[in-house]
Short mmCIF file of C-alpha atoms in Angstrom, two decimals:
data_model
loop_
_atom_site.label_atom_id
_atom_site.label_comp_id
_atom_site.label_asym_id
_atom_site.label_seq_id
_atom_site.Cartn_x
_atom_site.Cartn_y
_atom_site.Cartn_z
CA THR A 1 0.02 0.09 -0.05
CA THR A 2 1.46 3.36 -0.99
CA THR A 3 1.37 6.32 1.44
CA SER A 4 0.18 9.78 0.59
CA LYS A 5 3.90 10.89 0.53
CA GLU A 6 4.68 8.15 -1.98
CA ARG A 7 1.73 9.11 -4.19
CA GLY A 8 2.93 12.65 -4.08
CA MET A 9 5.80 11.76 -6.45
CA THR A 10 3.73 11.71 -9.63
CA ARG A 11 6.45 12.35 -12.26
CA ILE A 12 10.14 11.57 -12.17
CA LEU A 13 12.67 11.82 -15.00
CA ILE A 14 15.45 9.35 -14.71
CA THR A 15 18.67 10.24 -16.65
CA GLY A 16 20.69 7.16 -17.20
CA GLY A 17 17.67 5.01 -16.35
CA ALA A 18 18.75 2.27 -18.69
CA GLY A 19 21.82 1.57 -16.55
CA TYR A 20 22.41 -0.60 -13.54
CA ILE A 21 21.21 1.63 -10.65
CA GLY A 22 18.85 3.79 -12.70
CA SER A 23 16.84 0.77 -13.95
CA HIS A 24 16.55 -0.70 -10.45
CA THR A 25 15.29 2.70 -9.20
CA ALA A 26 12.73 2.87 -12.02
CA LYS A 27 11.38 -0.51 -10.88
CA ARG A 28 11.12 0.54 -7.30
CA LEU A 29 9.36 3.69 -8.33
CA SER A 30 6.79 1.59 -10.33
CA HIS A 31 5.87 -0.13 -7.09
CA TYR A 32 4.66 3.23 -5.80
CA GLY A 33 2.75 4.05 -8.86
CA THR A 34 5.02 6.85 -9.88
CA GLU A 35 5.11 7.89 -13.48
CA THR A 36 8.61 7.75 -14.86
CA VAL A 37 10.44 8.51 -18.10
CA VAL A 38 14.02 7.37 -18.74
CA TYR A 39 16.42 9.65 -20.65
CA ASP A 40 19.41 7.63 -21.84
CA ASN A 41 21.69 7.78 -24.90
CA LEU A 42 22.28 3.90 -24.48
CA SER A 43 26.00 4.27 -24.79
CA ARG A 44 26.31 2.06 -21.73
CA GLY A 45 22.67 1.40 -20.84
CA HIS A 46 20.50 -1.33 -22.14
CA ARG A 47 17.21 -0.87 -23.89
CA ASP A 48 15.75 -4.19 -22.39
CA PHE A 49 16.25 -2.60 -18.94
CA VAL A 50 13.61 0.08 -19.60
CA LYS A 51 10.43 -1.82 -18.59
CA TRP A 52 8.45 0.63 -16.39
CA GLY A 53 7.93 3.74 -18.58
CA PRO A 54 8.86 5.26 -21.92
CA LEU A 55 12.49 5.71 -23.09
CA ILE A 56 13.65 8.95 -24.61
CA GLU A 57 16.84 7.95 -26.44
CA GLY A 58 19.21 10.94 -26.44
CA ASP A 59 22.32 12.67 -25.06
CA LEU A 60 22.05 15.19 -22.27
CA ARG A 61 23.98 17.58 -24.48
CA ASN A 62 21.26 17.56 -27.04
CA ALA A 63 19.68 20.69 -25.70
CA THR A 64 16.77 20.71 -28.01
CA LEU A 65 15.68 17.15 -27.23
CA LEU A 66 16.21 17.51 -23.48
CA ARG A 67 14.25 20.78 -23.26
CA GLU A 68 11.48 19.23 -25.26
CA THR A 69 11.37 16.23 -22.90
CA LEU A 70 11.24 18.36 -19.89
CA ARG A 71 8.52 20.65 -21.28
CA TRP A 72 6.40 17.64 -22.37
CA PHE A 73 6.84 15.44 -19.26
CA LYS A 74 7.09 18.22 -16.60
CA PRO A 75 8.80 16.08 -14.03
CA ASP A 76 8.49 16.96 -10.23
CA VAL A 77 12.03 15.66 -9.66
CA VAL A 78 14.98 14.60 -11.74
CA LEU A 79 17.04 11.56 -10.69
CA HIS A 80 20.43 12.05 -12.39
CA PHE A 81 22.32 8.73 -12.94
CA ALA A 82 23.86 9.49 -16.41
CA ALA A 83 27.59 9.38 -15.82
CA PHE A 84 30.62 7.11 -16.50
CA ALA A 85 31.87 5.32 -13.44
CA TYR A 86 35.09 3.37 -14.02
CA VAL A 87 38.13 4.55 -12.03
CA GLY A 88 40.60 2.87 -14.40
CA GLU A 89 39.05 4.24 -17.42
CA SER A 90 39.07 7.78 -15.90
CA PHE A 91 42.79 7.68 -15.71
CA SER A 92 43.22 6.54 -19.33
CA ASN A 93 40.69 8.97 -20.68
CA PRO A 94 40.04 11.82 -18.20
CA GLY A 95 38.63 14.07 -21.01
CA LEU A 96 35.85 11.56 -21.63
CA TYR A 97 34.94 11.79 -17.87
CA TYR A 98 34.95 15.49 -17.69
CA ASP A 99 33.11 15.91 -21.01
CA ASN A 100 30.36 13.36 -20.17
CA ASN A 101 29.97 13.61 -16.39
CA VAL A 102 30.51 17.31 -15.95
CA GLY A 103 29.40 18.50 -19.31
CA GLY A 104 26.20 16.40 -19.15
CA THR A 105 25.41 17.75 -15.62
CA VAL A 106 25.78 21.33 -16.88
CA ALA A 107 23.51 20.73 -19.72
CA LEU A 108 20.89 19.07 -17.59
CA LEU A 109 20.90 21.87 -15.06
CA GLN A 110 20.66 24.58 -17.71
CA ALA A 111 17.76 22.76 -19.27
CA MET A 112 16.04 22.34 -15.91
CA HIS A 113 16.39 26.06 -15.21
CA VAL A 114 14.82 26.93 -18.59
CA ALA A 115 11.97 24.50 -17.90
CA GLY A 116 11.34 25.72 -14.38
CA ILE A 117 12.29 22.44 -12.67
CA ASP A 118 14.00 22.94 -9.37
CA LYS A 119 14.73 19.60 -7.76
CA ILE A 120 17.42 17.11 -8.46
CA VAL A 121 18.78 13.91 -6.86
CA LEU A 122 22.39 13.57 -7.90
CA SER A 123 24.16 10.20 -8.16
CA SER A 124 27.49 11.05 -6.47
CA SER A 125 30.18 8.83 -5.08
CA CYS A 126 32.45 7.99 -2.09
CA ALA A 127 35.21 8.54 -4.57
CA THR A 128 34.87 12.20 -3.94
CA TYR A 129 36.54 11.58 -0.52
CA GLY A 130 39.68 10.07 -2.02
CA GLN A 131 41.83 8.43 0.60
CA PRO A 132 40.08 9.36 3.82
CA ASP A 133 42.03 10.06 7.01
CA HIS A 134 39.51 8.18 9.13
CA VAL A 135 36.88 5.46 8.73
CA PRO A 136 33.90 5.29 8.71
CA VAL A 137 33.54 8.17 6.40
CA THR A 138 31.10 10.92 7.32
CA GLU A 139 29.70 13.60 5.12
CA ASN A 140 32.10 16.11 6.78
CA THR A 141 35.19 14.16 5.65
CA PRO A 142 37.25 16.36 3.43
CA GLN A 143 36.52 15.69 -0.19
CA ARG A 144 39.91 15.08 -1.88
CA PRO A 145 39.55 12.83 -4.84
CA ILE A 146 42.48 10.81 -6.06
CA ASN A 147 41.16 9.85 -9.54
CA PRO A 148 39.47 11.74 -12.38
CA TYR A 149 36.26 9.88 -11.86
CA GLY A 150 35.99 11.05 -8.26
CA MET A 151 36.92 14.58 -9.29
CA SER A 152 34.23 14.67 -12.00
CA LYS A 153 31.69 13.64 -9.29
CA LEU A 154 32.83 16.35 -6.86
CA MET A 155 32.66 18.90 -9.68
CA MET A 156 29.16 17.77 -10.38
CA GLU A 157 28.18 18.44 -6.80
CA GLN A 158 29.87 21.87 -6.86
CA ILE A 159 28.06 22.87 -10.10
CA CYS A 160 24.73 21.83 -8.54
CA ALA A 161 25.52 24.14 -5.57
CA ASP A 162 26.30 27.05 -8.03
CA PHE A 163 22.94 26.50 -9.80
CA GLU A 164 21.19 26.40 -6.38
CA ARG A 165 22.78 29.73 -5.44
CA THR A 166 21.88 31.33 -8.73
CA HIS A 167 18.73 29.61 -9.97
CA GLY A 168 17.27 28.04 -6.78
CA ILE A 169 17.67 24.38 -7.93
CA ARG A 170 17.63 22.26 -4.76
CA PHE A 171 19.82 19.10 -4.86
CA VAL A 172 20.71 16.04 -2.99
CA PRO A 173 23.95 14.37 -3.70
CA LEU A 174 23.92 10.71 -2.70
CA ARG A 175 27.48 9.48 -2.18
CA TYR A 176 27.34 5.70 -2.73
CA PHE A 177 29.85 3.25 -1.48
CA ASN A 178 30.10 -0.04 -3.55
CA ALA A 179 26.86 -0.76 -5.41
CA ALA A 180 26.38 -4.43 -5.73
CA GLY A 181 23.67 -7.20 -6.08
CA CYS A 182 20.78 -7.47 -8.48
CA ASP A 183 17.00 -7.44 -8.68
CA PRO A 184 15.84 -10.53 -6.76
CA ASP A 185 13.24 -11.17 -9.47
CA GLY A 186 15.89 -11.47 -12.10
CA GLU A 187 14.25 -8.85 -14.35
CA ILE A 188 17.31 -6.60 -14.50
CA GLY A 189 20.85 -6.69 -13.15
CA GLU A 190 24.43 -5.67 -13.60
CA ARG A 191 25.75 -5.80 -17.21
CA HIS A 192 28.84 -3.98 -18.36
CA ASP A 193 31.14 -4.50 -21.32
CA PRO A 194 33.93 -4.61 -20.43
CA GLU A 195 33.00 -5.69 -16.93
CA PRO A 196 35.25 -3.97 -14.37
CA HIS A 197 33.52 -4.82 -11.05
CA LEU A 198 34.67 -7.38 -8.50
CA ILE A 199 31.53 -9.46 -8.08
CA PRO A 200 30.70 -10.13 -11.70
CA ARG A 201 34.36 -10.73 -12.45
CA LEU A 202 34.59 -13.47 -9.75
CA PHE A 203 31.60 -15.22 -11.29
CA MET A 204 33.33 -14.92 -14.70
CA ALA A 205 36.44 -16.61 -13.19
CA GLN A 206 34.23 -19.42 -11.74
CA ASP A 207 32.56 -19.85 -15.03
CA GLY A 208 35.79 -19.99 -17.08
CA GLU A 209 34.92 -16.69 -18.92
CA ILE A 210 38.23 -15.36 -17.67
CA ASP A 211 41.29 -17.34 -16.43
CA ALA A 212 41.22 -16.06 -12.91
CA LEU A 213 40.09 -13.09 -10.84
CA ASP A 214 42.86 -10.56 -10.49
CA ILE A 215 43.19 -9.30 -6.89
CA MET A 216 44.54 -5.80 -7.34
CA GLY A 217 47.07 -5.78 -4.56
CA ASP A 218 47.56 -7.84 -1.41
CA ASP A 219 49.91 -5.38 0.42
CA TYR A 220 47.34 -2.88 1.68
CA PRO A 221 47.37 -1.94 5.39
CA THR A 222 44.39 -4.28 6.16
CA ALA A 223 44.04 -7.57 8.04
CA ASP A 224 44.45 -9.67 4.81
CA GLY A 225 46.23 -7.19 2.64
CA THR A 226 43.37 -6.65 0.28
CA CYS A 227 41.15 -3.63 -0.11
CA ILE A 228 38.09 -3.22 2.07
CA ARG A 229 34.88 -1.83 0.71
CA ASP A 230 31.35 -1.26 1.87
CA TYR A 231 29.02 -3.22 -0.42
CA ILE A 232 25.47 -1.94 -0.65
CA HIS A 233 22.62 -3.69 -2.44
CA VAL A 234 21.37 -1.85 -5.46
CA ASN A 235 17.81 -2.03 -4.21
CA ASP A 236 18.82 -0.18 -1.06
CA LEU A 237 20.36 2.53 -3.25
CA ALA A 238 17.14 2.66 -5.35
CA GLU A 239 15.11 3.18 -2.15
CA ALA A 240 17.53 5.94 -1.04
CA HIS A 241 16.84 7.89 -4.20
CA ILE A 242 13.06 7.62 -3.68
CA LYS A 243 13.39 8.87 -0.14
CA ALA A 244 15.71 11.66 -1.32
CA ALA A 245 13.20 12.73 -3.91
CA ARG A 246 10.44 12.72 -1.32
CA TYR A 247 12.69 14.79 0.96
CA LEU A 248 13.01 17.50 -1.78
CA LEU A 249 9.29 17.39 -2.64
CA GLU A 250 8.53 18.07 1.09
CA GLY A 251 10.40 21.33 0.74
CA ALA A 252 13.63 20.43 2.55
CA GLY A 253 16.91 22.17 1.68
CA SER A 254 19.89 20.70 -0.16
CA GLU A 255 21.84 18.08 1.75
CA ALA A 256 24.42 15.44 1.01
CA PHE A 257 24.11 11.87 2.35
CA ASN A 258 26.42 8.87 2.36
CA LEU A 259 24.90 5.57 1.38
CA GLY A 260 26.51 2.42 2.77
CA THR A 261 26.14 -0.35 5.40
CA GLY A 262 28.85 0.82 7.80
CA ARG A 263 30.48 -2.69 7.40
CA GLY A 264 33.47 -3.43 5.30
CA ALA A 265 34.46 -6.56 3.53
CA SER A 266 37.94 -7.29 2.04
CA VAL A 267 38.33 -8.69 -1.46
CA ARG A 268 39.34 -12.11 0.09
CA GLU A 269 36.16 -12.06 2.35
CA VAL A 270 34.04 -11.47 -0.75
CA ILE A 271 35.70 -14.41 -2.55
CA GLU A 272 34.98 -16.73 0.45
CA VAL A 273 31.35 -15.77 0.73
CA ALA A 274 30.97 -16.15 -3.08
CA ALA A 275 32.41 -19.62 -2.94
CA LYS A 276 29.87 -20.56 -0.21
CA VAL A 277 26.97 -19.01 -2.05
CA THR A 278 27.69 -20.65 -5.40
CA GLY A 279 29.35 -23.81 -4.25
CA LYS A 280 32.21 -23.12 -6.51
CA ALA A 281 35.82 -22.03 -5.82
CA VAL A 282 36.91 -18.69 -7.28
CA PRO A 283 40.24 -19.05 -9.25
CA HIS A 284 42.25 -15.95 -8.39
CA ARG A 285 45.72 -14.51 -8.55
CA ILE A 286 47.51 -11.50 -7.15
CA ALA A 287 48.02 -8.56 -9.52
CA ALA A 288 49.57 -5.11 -9.07
CA ARG A 289 47.65 -2.41 -7.17
CA ARG A 290 45.26 -0.43 -9.31
CA LYS A 291 46.14 3.23 -9.43
CA GLY A 292 43.61 5.44 -7.40
CA ASP A 293 42.39 2.73 -5.01
CA PRO A 294 42.10 3.59 -1.34
CA ALA A 295 42.85 0.82 1.17
CA ILE A 296 39.54 1.15 3.10
CA LEU A 297 36.22 2.86 2.24
CA VAL A 298 33.41 2.21 4.76
CA ALA A 299 30.47 4.62 5.20
CA ASP A 300 28.92 6.27 8.16
CA ALA A 301 25.33 6.56 6.89
CA SER A 302 23.77 7.61 10.17
CA LYS A 303 22.72 11.01 8.64
CA ALA A 304 20.66 9.22 5.99
CA ARG A 305 19.05 7.06 8.64
CA LEU A 306 18.16 10.08 10.80
CA ILE A 307 17.00 12.50 8.07
CA LEU A 308 15.72 10.31 5.17
CA ASP A 309 14.54 7.37 7.47
CA TRP A 310 16.73 5.04 5.22
CA SER A 311 18.81 2.06 6.01
CA ALA A 312 20.68 -0.60 4.02
CA GLY A 313 18.30 -3.45 5.00
CA LYS A 314 18.96 -5.65 2.04
CA SER A 315 22.81 -5.43 2.00
CA ASP A 316 23.81 -8.46 3.83
CA LEU A 317 26.76 -9.73 1.79
CA ALA A 318 25.43 -13.22 1.25
CA HIS A 319 22.14 -11.75 -0.06
CA VAL A 320 24.09 -9.32 -2.26
CA LEU A 321 26.03 -12.31 -3.81
CA GLU A 322 23.06 -14.57 -4.15
CA THR A 323 21.04 -11.98 -6.15
CA ALA A 324 24.04 -11.12 -8.24
CA TRP A 325 24.75 -14.86 -8.92
CA THR A 326 21.08 -15.55 -9.96
CA TRP A 327 21.18 -12.64 -12.45
CA TYR A 328 24.61 -13.64 -13.80
CA GLU A 329 23.43 -17.22 -14.47
CA LYS A 330 20.25 -15.98 -16.13
CA ASP A 331 21.92 -13.28 -18.24
CA ARG A 332 24.82 -15.41 -19.45
CA ARG A 333 22.62 -18.36 -20.27
CA LYS A 334 20.31 -16.40 -22.64
#
């Protein structure tokens, strides 16, 4: 049963809604009866992930199409997921990240201003913090990115702040930690080409799709020498976006929130749980550290719990891996 607050979100535009997190959020919104439109250029999204509303196929920097979409649909809130998100690629091609992530955000905010739309939930990242001095990471931790991807996300936040000061566009940046897991119903999931993320790659190693999972460094200052990350189920992230949109619709001011579980798992621990979940060993080998990887990233998400009434209730690591494995098997066996 939907509440009056949930029914109040009648129209939401989802940029990048054909991607991993955006598509899961669209599905969650459909449960609340919210009308959604996905705006995506499909450069990295998937047409078959758009199931809960129409798709407008276009780039954010196509000012004419974007403004026409906003005038036609008249969204109450924009959820902005359209950005590239690979740390390694951001080092090899930083211009791509600044052009797409920063340029796309500027174009979107300009179009929103012209259309009179003044609320946006921004997909940000814990990568804006860089190598934090202390963990868990709070929203007051200094933002000092150590890779172009993190810098592009920080710039997106700063640009939103400028548009709020000048044009009154209120915004909520959600700083995710490590998105993982998939829709338990198996309708959508994680699909990247090439696939850079740990959990799908360990399944690929189990399946013989790659020779072995490369553990990028085992000499970090952690208990087992491998990086520690805070893995959060994609459906918990989706729910956070819905609560952030509701927060803005209720008239609240701009605020940043961390999204995570507050619990870290090392690469070796993820491998161990994956082996238990799937019943298969994970072939792995040690490789060199990846440039731009902090040793430990764990969230303090108490602010989101207090203000948004949100918690990562679906993010038990075994559940994350079970849902990811179910999707992997289904998607690879098509």
